[in-house]
Amino acid sequence: MALISVIVPVYNAESYLTACVESLFCQSLTDLEFLLIDDGSSDSSGVKCEQYANLDSRVRVFHQENRGVVYARNLGIEKACAPYLFFLDADDTLYDKNVLEMLYNRINQGGVDMVVGDFQRINRSGEKQLVHRLGDSEVYSNVDALNFTFRYFPNFYLWGILYRKELFDDICCFRNYLIAEDQILLTSVMLKATNIVYMSTPVVNYFMSSTSVTQIPTLQKCIDFFDATCEVEKRIKEAGILEQLSFSLQLFLLLHIRLCFLFFDSVGFYRIVEIKERIRLYAESEAMCYIREKEPFLYKRMMTFSSALWKFKLSQCMKKVRNVLFKR
């Protein structure tokens, strides 16, 4: 029986899937299963997945209609047979051949629910940066780990962590968020964990792509990012530890609401009605109440959505249109 189920959502990944899978095949720990979840790819990714299954019996391939990464991961979790889970994106690779063995040896010592590793960020020009995910301690309670993450590392990634599979029992995220879905699932899993071990060594090579969903703002991404942030707040409340996380959570919420507003600002004046409705829908949330108290100017801008600014943008746009027509 496999010790670790590695779940890889695959969507139109033909150009980088080979590097990802080869980094799995060369692992020193061999008692593994690799679940490649083809999320309705329109390129040759699905065919490549089947070819890898023919090459290595540890590969299991599942195909579904395009539903998004949330549903692909849900399917992977449902089909996984090993007692431990590890997630990897199809455009990333494992850092070296010893990664999974190192994580397994640590979690197998007992009394550990999650083992968190660092990662190496590689930008489009090939520059590399080591990113630390937790602090100086080795063992964290869930509250301490969440406090650190909310305060210092608010970019939640589900990958690069070895989990006990039981942590995902009864955790639901049945909506295809285009962005920020990781922060909901990771928060929920950490809330269930008792002991979280941190190993300050890189586990994943994270390749930043210009085509990533996080790089190109759209209205739906703005809405999903806002909704995911509020869902994190909701799950912390339901867990009954809001007071223990009050300061770090407020910093997290403030940062994310600011980012939401910057996203909204970049979408364009033609979507102002939808954006205003979304902001007003969450006007009484804890996050917005915090912003109203700590950042009154930002709050005022969000509530009015800068009507003067948008009128100015509209007038500038109309001016450009008139100039083009006049020149013709």
Short mmCIF file of C-alpha atoms in Angstrom, two decimals:
data_model
loop_
_atom_site.label_atom_id
_atom_site.label_comp_id
_atom_site.label_asym_id
_atom_site.label_seq_id
_atom_site.Cartn_x
_atom_site.Cartn_y
_atom_site.Cartn_z
CA MET A 1 0.00 0.00 0.00
CA ALA A 2 1.21 3.49 -0.83
CA LEU A 3 2.39 5.69 2.05
CA ILE A 4 1.64 9.02 0.34
CA SER A 5 -0.94 10.00 -2.26
CA VAL A 6 0.37 12.87 -4.39
CA ILE A 7 -2.53 14.78 -5.96
CA VAL A 8 -1.80 16.81 -9.11
CA PRO A 9 -4.65 18.77 -10.75
CA VAL A 10 -3.91 19.02 -14.48
CA TYR A 11 -5.42 21.55 -16.86
CA ASN A 12 -3.82 22.41 -20.22
CA ALA A 13 -0.40 21.63 -18.78
CA GLU A 14 1.23 19.88 -21.76
CA SER A 15 4.25 22.21 -21.82
CA TYR A 16 5.32 21.62 -18.20
CA LEU A 17 3.68 18.37 -17.09
CA THR A 18 6.73 16.29 -17.98
CA ALA A 19 9.01 18.16 -15.57
CA CYS A 20 6.41 17.87 -12.81
CA VAL A 21 5.89 14.12 -13.23
CA GLU A 22 9.59 13.34 -13.61
CA SER A 23 10.26 15.09 -10.29
CA LEU A 24 7.76 12.63 -8.77
CA PHE A 25 9.15 9.53 -10.48
CA CYS A 26 12.69 10.16 -9.19
CA GLN A 27 11.73 10.33 -5.50
CA SER A 28 13.83 8.20 -3.15
CA LEU A 29 10.67 7.14 -1.32
CA THR A 30 9.02 4.71 -3.70
CA ASP A 31 5.87 3.67 -1.81
CA LEU A 32 3.81 6.40 -3.47
CA GLU A 33 0.79 6.83 -5.66
CA PHE A 34 0.38 9.71 -8.08
CA LEU A 35 -3.15 10.89 -8.82
CA LEU A 36 -3.25 12.96 -12.01
CA ILE A 37 -6.63 14.67 -12.22
CA ASP A 38 -7.27 15.84 -15.78
CA ASP A 39 -9.71 18.72 -15.42
CA GLY A 40 -11.11 18.65 -18.95
CA SER A 41 -7.91 19.79 -20.67
CA SER A 42 -8.30 20.91 -24.28
CA ASP A 43 -4.64 20.20 -25.15
CA SER A 44 -2.76 16.88 -24.99
CA SER A 45 -2.48 16.86 -21.17
CA GLY A 46 -5.03 14.08 -20.76
CA VAL A 47 -3.22 11.87 -23.28
CA LYS A 48 0.10 12.53 -21.53
CA CYS A 49 -1.41 11.52 -18.20
CA GLU A 50 -2.44 8.16 -19.68
CA GLN A 51 1.06 7.70 -21.12
CA TYR A 52 2.57 8.22 -17.66
CA ALA A 53 0.15 5.66 -16.24
CA ASN A 54 1.43 3.15 -18.81
CA LEU A 55 5.02 3.92 -17.82
CA ASP A 56 4.55 3.62 -14.05
CA SER A 57 1.92 1.55 -12.26
CA ARG A 58 1.88 4.03 -9.38
CA VAL A 59 0.15 6.60 -11.60
CA ARG A 60 -3.64 6.72 -11.47
CA VAL A 61 -5.44 9.01 -13.90
CA PHE A 62 -8.92 10.48 -13.54
CA HIS A 63 -10.67 12.59 -16.14
CA GLN A 64 -13.50 15.02 -15.45
CA GLU A 65 -15.24 17.83 -17.30
CA ASN A 66 -13.62 21.18 -16.71
CA ARG A 67 -14.84 22.20 -13.25
CA GLY A 68 -11.78 23.90 -11.77
CA VAL A 69 -8.98 23.11 -9.34
CA VAL A 70 -11.27 22.88 -6.29
CA TYR A 71 -13.24 19.98 -7.79
CA ALA A 72 -10.08 18.36 -9.17
CA ARG A 73 -8.57 18.30 -5.68
CA ASN A 74 -11.83 17.06 -4.18
CA LEU A 75 -11.78 14.13 -6.60
CA GLY A 76 -8.15 13.42 -5.77
CA ILE A 77 -8.85 13.39 -2.03
CA GLU A 78 -11.82 11.06 -2.59
CA LYS A 79 -9.77 8.60 -4.66
CA ALA A 80 -6.58 8.69 -2.56
CA CYS A 81 -5.68 5.40 -0.86
CA ALA A 82 -2.66 6.40 1.24
CA PRO A 83 -2.82 7.65 4.84
CA TYR A 84 -0.98 10.87 3.91
CA LEU A 85 -1.69 13.47 1.22
CA PHE A 86 0.61 15.82 -0.67
CA PHE A 87 -0.53 18.36 -3.26
CA LEU A 88 1.51 19.63 -6.19
CA ASP A 89 0.50 21.93 -9.05
CA ALA A 90 1.19 20.67 -12.56
CA ASP A 91 3.40 23.66 -13.42
CA ASP A 92 5.66 23.16 -10.37
CA THR A 93 8.22 20.50 -9.42
CA LEU A 94 9.58 18.90 -6.26
CA TYR A 95 12.79 20.52 -5.08
CA ASP A 96 14.91 17.34 -5.01
CA LYS A 97 14.63 13.55 -4.92
CA ASN A 98 14.58 13.30 -1.10
CA VAL A 99 11.68 15.65 -0.39
CA LEU A 100 8.86 13.17 0.18
CA GLU A 101 11.04 10.76 2.16
CA MET A 102 12.13 13.62 4.44
CA LEU A 103 8.54 14.71 5.06
CA TYR A 104 7.33 11.14 5.62
CA ASN A 105 10.10 10.31 8.09
CA ARG A 106 9.14 13.34 10.17
CA ILE A 107 5.39 12.81 10.18
CA ASN A 108 5.87 9.10 10.86
CA GLN A 109 7.55 9.86 14.20
CA GLY A 110 4.05 10.18 15.65
CA GLY A 111 1.88 12.90 17.08
CA VAL A 112 2.17 15.07 13.96
CA ASP A 113 -0.74 16.10 11.74
CA MET A 114 1.06 18.26 9.17
CA VAL A 115 4.66 18.83 8.07
CA VAL A 116 5.20 22.19 6.38
CA GLY A 117 8.21 22.89 4.17
CA ASP A 118 9.58 26.01 2.49
CA PHE A 119 9.60 26.59 -1.25
CA GLN A 120 11.76 28.15 -3.92
CA ARG A 121 10.04 30.84 -5.98
CA ILE A 122 11.30 31.09 -9.57
CA ASN A 123 10.17 34.09 -11.61
CA ARG A 124 9.86 34.37 -15.39
CA SER A 125 13.47 35.52 -15.78
CA GLY A 126 14.76 32.50 -13.84
CA GLU A 127 15.63 34.37 -10.65
CA LYS A 128 15.24 32.21 -7.53
CA GLN A 129 14.13 33.18 -4.03
CA LEU A 130 13.81 30.93 -0.99
CA VAL A 131 10.53 31.59 0.83
CA HIS A 132 10.09 30.59 4.50
CA ARG A 133 6.55 29.61 5.44
CA LEU A 134 6.82 29.66 9.24
CA GLY A 135 9.18 31.08 11.89
CA ASP A 136 11.95 29.85 14.16
CA SER A 137 10.00 27.11 15.97
CA GLU A 138 9.80 23.51 14.82
CA VAL A 139 6.45 22.55 16.37
CA TYR A 140 3.37 24.78 16.31
CA SER A 141 -0.14 24.50 17.66
CA ASN A 142 -2.83 25.32 15.12
CA VAL A 143 -3.45 28.72 16.74
CA ASP A 144 0.25 29.62 16.70
CA ALA A 145 0.64 28.49 13.08
CA LEU A 146 -2.42 30.47 11.98
CA ASN A 147 -1.26 33.53 13.92
CA PHE A 148 2.10 33.44 12.15
CA THR A 149 0.59 32.78 8.73
CA PHE A 150 -2.03 35.52 8.99
CA ARG A 151 0.54 38.02 10.22
CA TYR A 152 3.63 37.27 8.14
CA PHE A 153 2.73 34.97 5.25
CA PRO A 154 -0.82 35.66 4.06
CA ASN A 155 -0.34 33.85 0.73
CA PHE A 156 -1.82 30.46 1.55
CA TYR A 157 -0.72 27.51 -0.61
CA LEU A 158 -2.09 24.01 -0.14
CA TRP A 159 0.90 22.43 -1.88
CA GLY A 160 4.27 21.73 -0.28
CA ILE A 161 2.78 20.25 2.91
CA LEU A 162 2.37 16.62 3.98
CA TYR A 163 -1.02 16.01 5.66
CA ARG A 164 -2.73 13.24 7.51
CA LYS A 165 -5.60 12.37 5.20
CA GLU A 166 -8.12 12.45 8.07
CA LEU A 167 -7.69 16.23 8.28
CA PHE A 168 -9.73 16.56 5.09
CA ASP A 169 -12.71 14.58 6.39
CA ASP A 170 -15.87 16.72 6.39
CA ILE A 171 -14.08 19.78 4.98
CA CYS A 172 -16.11 21.22 2.13
CA CYS A 173 -15.26 23.78 -0.53
CA PHE A 174 -17.80 23.14 -3.26
CA ARG A 175 -17.32 26.24 -5.35
CA ASN A 176 -14.81 26.76 -8.09
CA TYR A 177 -12.93 29.80 -6.86
CA LEU A 178 -10.68 31.13 -9.62
CA ILE A 179 -8.32 32.51 -7.01
CA ALA A 180 -7.61 32.16 -3.26
CA GLU A 181 -9.28 28.76 -2.84
CA ASP A 182 -6.15 27.53 -1.04
CA GLN A 183 -6.62 29.92 1.86
CA ILE A 184 -10.05 28.45 2.67
CA LEU A 185 -8.92 24.82 2.62
CA LEU A 186 -5.61 25.41 4.37
CA THR A 187 -7.27 27.43 7.14
CA SER A 188 -9.87 24.69 7.62
CA VAL A 189 -7.24 21.94 7.74
CA MET A 190 -5.01 23.87 10.16
CA LEU A 191 -8.00 24.41 12.45
CA LYS A 192 -8.31 20.61 12.75
CA ALA A 193 -4.60 19.95 13.24
CA THR A 194 -3.14 19.61 16.72
CA ASN A 195 0.60 19.55 16.04
CA ILE A 196 2.09 21.21 12.97
CA VAL A 197 5.79 20.63 12.30
CA TYR A 198 7.85 23.09 10.29
CA MET A 199 10.98 22.03 8.41
CA SER A 200 12.95 25.02 7.15
CA THR A 201 14.09 23.38 3.94
CA PRO A 202 12.69 23.86 0.40
CA VAL A 203 10.16 21.30 -0.77
CA VAL A 204 8.73 22.73 -3.99
CA ASN A 205 9.99 24.76 -6.95
CA TYR A 206 7.19 27.28 -7.50
CA PHE A 207 7.30 28.68 -11.02
CA MET A 208 5.58 32.03 -11.49
CA SER A 209 3.80 32.19 -14.84
CA SER A 210 2.44 35.19 -16.73
CA THR A 211 -0.63 33.10 -17.62
CA SER A 212 -1.43 32.23 -14.00
CA VAL A 213 -4.95 33.05 -12.80
CA THR A 214 -3.38 35.32 -10.18
CA GLN A 215 -1.65 37.49 -12.78
CA ILE A 216 -4.61 38.71 -14.87
CA PRO A 217 -7.41 40.50 -12.92
CA THR A 218 -11.02 39.86 -13.94
CA LEU A 219 -14.28 40.70 -12.24
CA GLN A 220 -14.87 37.07 -11.22
CA LYS A 221 -11.39 36.81 -9.69
CA CYS A 222 -12.07 40.01 -7.74
CA ILE A 223 -15.32 38.57 -6.42
CA ASP A 224 -13.75 35.18 -5.64
CA PHE A 225 -10.84 36.79 -3.78
CA PHE A 226 -13.24 38.90 -1.71
CA ASP A 227 -15.53 35.94 -0.99
CA ALA A 228 -12.64 33.64 -0.05
CA THR A 229 -11.29 36.23 2.39
CA CYS A 230 -14.68 36.54 4.07
CA GLU A 231 -15.05 32.74 4.14
CA VAL A 232 -11.76 32.45 6.06
CA GLU A 233 -13.10 34.92 8.61
CA LYS A 234 -16.34 32.92 8.86
CA ARG A 235 -14.53 29.62 9.50
CA ILE A 236 -12.33 31.17 12.19
CA LYS A 237 -15.49 32.45 13.91
CA GLU A 238 -17.17 29.05 13.70
CA ALA A 239 -14.11 27.44 15.29
CA GLY A 240 -14.50 29.73 18.30
CA ILE A 241 -10.95 31.11 18.25
CA LEU A 242 -11.58 34.57 16.83
CA GLU A 243 -10.31 36.24 20.00
CA GLN A 244 -7.05 34.25 19.98
CA LEU A 245 -6.39 35.32 16.39
CA SER A 246 -7.86 38.80 16.58
CA PHE A 247 -4.74 40.87 15.83
CA SER A 248 -3.17 38.67 13.15
CA LEU A 249 -6.53 38.00 11.50
CA GLN A 250 -7.26 41.73 11.33
CA LEU A 251 -3.93 42.30 9.56
CA PHE A 252 -4.74 39.50 7.14
CA LEU A 253 -8.22 40.86 6.44
CA LEU A 254 -6.99 44.41 5.99
CA LEU A 255 -4.31 43.33 3.53
CA HIS A 256 -6.70 41.20 1.53
CA ILE A 257 -9.51 43.73 1.43
CA ARG A 258 -7.02 46.30 0.20
CA LEU A 259 -5.90 43.89 -2.51
CA CYS A 260 -9.52 43.25 -3.42
CA PHE A 261 -10.11 46.93 -3.87
CA LEU A 262 -7.00 47.27 -6.04
CA PHE A 263 -8.30 44.37 -8.14
CA PHE A 264 -11.68 46.05 -8.39
CA ASP A 265 -10.01 49.29 -9.38
CA SER A 266 -8.20 47.56 -12.26
CA VAL A 267 -11.25 45.83 -13.73
CA GLY A 268 -12.78 48.94 -15.29
CA PHE A 269 -15.58 51.42 -14.78
CA TYR A 270 -17.99 49.38 -16.91
CA ARG A 271 -18.35 46.84 -14.05
CA ILE A 272 -18.94 49.39 -11.30
CA VAL A 273 -22.48 48.19 -10.49
CA GLU A 274 -21.41 44.58 -9.80
CA ILE A 275 -18.40 45.69 -7.79
CA LYS A 276 -20.37 48.11 -5.62
CA GLU A 277 -22.97 45.44 -4.88
CA ARG A 278 -20.27 43.00 -3.79
CA ILE A 279 -18.59 45.51 -1.47
CA ARG A 280 -21.88 46.58 0.11
CA LEU A 281 -22.89 42.94 0.63
CA TYR A 282 -20.01 42.61 3.11
CA ALA A 283 -20.36 46.07 4.66
CA GLU A 284 -21.14 44.66 8.11
CA SER A 285 -18.51 41.92 8.17
CA GLU A 286 -15.79 41.98 10.82
CA ALA A 287 -13.25 42.75 8.13
CA MET A 288 -15.12 45.82 6.91
CA CYS A 289 -15.79 46.97 10.47
CA TYR A 290 -12.06 46.78 11.15
CA ILE A 291 -11.32 48.80 8.02
CA ARG A 292 -13.98 51.35 8.99
CA GLU A 293 -12.20 51.84 12.31
CA LYS A 294 -8.54 51.64 11.22
CA GLU A 295 -8.68 52.87 7.63
CA PRO A 296 -11.59 55.33 7.42
CA PHE A 297 -10.45 56.86 4.14
CA LEU A 298 -10.17 53.46 2.46
CA TYR A 299 -13.54 52.49 3.91
CA LYS A 300 -15.18 55.64 2.57
CA ARG A 301 -13.71 55.05 -0.86
CA MET A 302 -14.98 51.47 -0.87
CA MET A 303 -18.47 52.42 0.27
CA THR A 304 -18.87 55.17 -2.29
CA PHE A 305 -16.59 53.41 -4.74
CA SER A 306 -15.00 56.68 -5.68
CA SER A 307 -17.83 58.04 -7.78
CA ALA A 308 -15.80 61.13 -8.66
CA LEU A 309 -12.86 59.00 -9.72
CA TRP A 310 -15.02 56.86 -11.93
CA LYS A 311 -16.68 59.89 -13.50
CA PHE A 312 -13.22 61.22 -14.26
CA LYS A 313 -12.17 57.92 -15.80
CA LEU A 314 -15.33 57.82 -17.85
CA SER A 315 -14.80 61.38 -19.11
CA GLN A 316 -11.20 60.54 -20.04
CA CYS A 317 -12.35 57.45 -21.91
CA MET A 318 -15.03 59.39 -23.77
CA LYS A 319 -12.46 62.04 -24.64
CA LYS A 320 -10.22 59.42 -26.20
CA VAL A 321 -13.15 58.01 -28.17
CA ARG A 322 -14.05 61.49 -29.47
CA ASN A 323 -10.43 62.11 -30.48
CA VAL A 324 -10.32 58.84 -32.42
CA LEU A 325 -13.61 59.62 -34.17
CA PHE A 326 -12.55 63.16 -34.92
CA LYS A 327 -9.26 62.02 -36.48
CA ARG A 328 -11.14 59.64 -38.71
#
